[in-house]
Amino acid sequence: MTLTQLEIFTIVAELKSFTLAAMKLNISQSAVSHAIKSLEKDINVTLFTREQNQTTLTEIGNILLLRAHNMLSIQEAMRQEALAANGLKKGILRIGSFGPGSSSRILPPVLAQFRQQYPLINIIVDEGDD
């Protein structure tokens, strides 16, 4: 099992499509399929059910998806800490925003100032309901 396989697994699960995952990762659909088959073989379980144009997680696939997210988060945290130790401030800032008011009025000036101070940090704003 590799972290690359886990990343591919999480993206296929998110997009519910091997083809869309391949497009997002800029790799071939067969490379995605091979990575998933290899991961399934390594851990001896079926992660997805594949029927016609529909890809869904199996019960164990849902359980292992949470573990995969945790492992990838740990990998990213390690990478961020190593970069910070070298004086580089690089990574991802994910912000949850409730409603268009904060997203359109409050966040832009704050994020503009943040972007000036930390230009290498990618900012993702997820809008949701209260």
Tab-separated table of C-alpha atoms in Angstrom:
chain	number	residue	atom	x	y	z
A	1	MET	CA	0.000	0.000	0.000
A	2	THR	CA	1.363	3.392	-0.974
A	3	LEU	CA	0.284	6.940	-0.213
A	4	THR	CA	-0.213	7.470	-3.948
A	5	GLN	CA	-2.672	4.578	-4.035
A	6	LEU	CA	-4.499	6.060	-1.053
A	7	GLU	CA	-4.679	9.449	-2.741
A	8	ILE	CA	-6.107	7.871	-5.890
A	9	PHE	CA	-8.553	5.877	-3.759
A	10	THR	CA	-9.844	9.025	-2.026
A	11	ILE	CA	-10.263	10.897	-5.306
A	12	VAL	CA	-12.140	8.021	-6.967
A	13	ALA	CA	-14.373	7.833	-3.890
A	14	GLU	CA	-14.975	11.589	-3.967
A	15	LEU	CA	-15.751	11.767	-7.681
A	16	LYS	CA	-17.401	8.323	-7.904
A	17	SER	CA	-15.612	7.784	-11.189
A	18	PHE	CA	-12.335	6.282	-12.322
A	19	THR	CA	-12.411	8.433	-15.460
A	20	LEU	CA	-13.010	11.713	-13.602
A	21	ALA	CA	-10.310	10.813	-11.084
A	22	ALA	CA	-7.870	10.178	-13.927
A	23	MET	CA	-8.714	13.557	-15.443
A	24	LYS	CA	-8.264	15.329	-12.105
A	25	LEU	CA	-4.912	13.612	-11.512
A	26	ASN	CA	-3.753	14.038	-15.118
A	27	ILE	CA	-3.065	10.322	-15.477
A	28	SER	CA	-4.665	7.620	-17.590
A	29	GLN	CA	-7.840	5.842	-16.537
A	30	SER	CA	-5.948	2.551	-16.714
A	31	ALA	CA	-3.354	3.911	-14.246
A	32	VAL	CA	-6.172	4.756	-11.816
A	33	SER	CA	-7.718	1.332	-12.307
A	34	HIS	CA	-4.355	-0.375	-11.806
A	35	ALA	CA	-3.672	1.598	-8.598
A	36	ILE	CA	-7.067	0.642	-7.141
A	37	LYS	CA	-6.711	-3.019	-8.144
A	38	SER	CA	-3.238	-3.104	-6.632
A	39	LEU	CA	-4.473	-1.508	-3.404
A	40	GLU	CA	-7.381	-3.951	-3.216
A	41	LYS	CA	-4.973	-6.840	-3.735
A	42	ASP	CA	-2.575	-5.541	-1.048
A	43	ILE	CA	-5.306	-5.290	1.583
A	44	ASN	CA	-7.405	-8.185	0.250
A	45	VAL	CA	-10.746	-6.348	0.082
A	46	THR	CA	-12.975	-4.872	-2.613
A	47	LEU	CA	-13.194	-1.102	-2.172
A	48	PHE	CA	-15.682	-0.277	-4.931
A	49	THR	CA	-18.608	-1.874	-6.677
A	50	ARG	CA	-18.452	-1.162	-10.381
A	51	GLU	CA	-21.700	-1.377	-12.305
A	52	GLN	CA	-21.998	0.118	-15.802
A	53	ASN	CA	-21.261	3.833	-15.323
A	54	GLN	CA	-21.606	3.813	-11.540
A	55	THR	CA	-18.800	3.429	-8.993
A	56	THR	CA	-19.760	3.192	-5.326
A	57	LEU	CA	-17.818	2.406	-2.192
A	58	THR	CA	-18.360	-0.931	-0.503
A	59	GLU	CA	-19.037	-0.995	3.240
A	60	ILE	CA	-15.370	-1.667	3.990
A	61	GLY	CA	-14.445	0.955	1.384
A	62	ASN	CA	-16.355	3.572	3.402
A	63	ILE	CA	-14.563	2.560	6.589
A	64	LEU	CA	-11.129	2.568	4.969
A	65	LEU	CA	-11.800	5.903	3.265
A	66	LEU	CA	-11.794	7.578	6.693
A	67	ARG	CA	-8.451	5.942	7.479
A	68	ALA	CA	-7.040	6.993	4.105
A	69	HIS	CA	-8.061	10.612	4.753
A	70	ASN	CA	-6.341	10.453	8.151
A	71	MET	CA	-3.147	9.029	6.667
A	72	LEU	CA	-3.050	11.639	3.905
A	73	SER	CA	-3.645	14.396	6.468
A	74	ILE	CA	-0.698	13.128	8.498
A	75	GLN	CA	1.453	13.085	5.359
A	76	GLU	CA	0.467	16.683	4.566
A	77	ALA	CA	1.116	17.786	8.170
A	78	MET	CA	4.587	16.217	8.044
A	79	ARG	CA	5.303	17.960	4.754
A	80	GLN	CA	4.120	21.297	6.162
A	81	GLU	CA	6.231	20.925	9.311
A	82	ALA	CA	9.310	20.060	7.256
A	83	LEU	CA	8.741	23.091	5.026
A	84	ALA	CA	8.218	25.330	8.059
A	85	ALA	CA	11.457	24.053	9.585
A	86	ASN	CA	13.208	25.237	6.434
A	87	GLY	CA	11.537	28.642	6.676
A	88	LEU	CA	9.050	28.005	3.883
A	89	LYS	CA	5.426	28.854	4.497
A	90	LYS	CA	3.584	26.771	1.943
A	91	GLY	CA	0.413	24.705	1.993
A	92	ILE	CA	-3.359	24.846	2.081
A	93	LEU	CA	-5.687	26.940	4.213
A	94	ARG	CA	-9.253	25.602	4.176
A	95	ILE	CA	-11.949	27.916	5.518
A	96	GLY	CA	-15.572	27.020	6.235
A	97	SER	CA	-17.898	29.934	5.516
A	98	PHE	CA	-21.559	30.157	6.433
A	99	GLY	CA	-23.530	32.247	4.012
A	100	PRO	CA	-22.680	34.610	1.198
A	101	GLY	CA	-22.405	37.622	3.526
A	102	SER	CA	-19.151	36.539	5.097
A	103	SER	CA	-17.825	35.119	1.846
A	104	SER	CA	-18.404	38.311	-0.120
A	105	ARG	CA	-17.882	41.034	2.497
A	106	ILE	CA	-15.671	39.807	5.333
A	107	LEU	CA	-13.307	37.318	3.744
A	108	PRO	CA	-11.946	39.198	0.682
A	109	PRO	CA	-10.018	41.909	2.581
A	110	VAL	CA	-8.776	39.423	5.189
A	111	LEU	CA	-7.670	36.929	2.561
A	112	ALA	CA	-6.013	39.630	0.450
A	113	GLN	CA	-3.869	40.622	3.422
A	114	PHE	CA	-3.148	36.958	4.199
A	115	ARG	CA	-2.169	36.324	0.550
A	116	GLN	CA	0.361	39.192	0.677
A	117	GLN	CA	1.977	37.733	3.780
A	118	TYR	CA	1.826	34.069	2.676
A	119	PRO	CA	1.768	33.942	-1.137
A	120	LEU	CA	2.575	30.205	-1.339
A	121	ILE	CA	-0.456	29.121	0.685
A	122	ASN	CA	-3.426	27.942	-1.382
A	123	ILE	CA	-6.743	29.149	0.067
A	124	ILE	CA	-9.931	27.099	-0.284
A	125	VAL	CA	-13.244	28.516	0.943
A	126	ASP	CA	-16.077	26.035	1.451
A	127	GLU	CA	-19.489	27.670	1.721
A	128	GLY	CA	-22.241	25.929	3.604
A	129	ASP	CA	-25.520	26.496	5.388
A	130	ASP	CA	-25.791	27.635	8.982
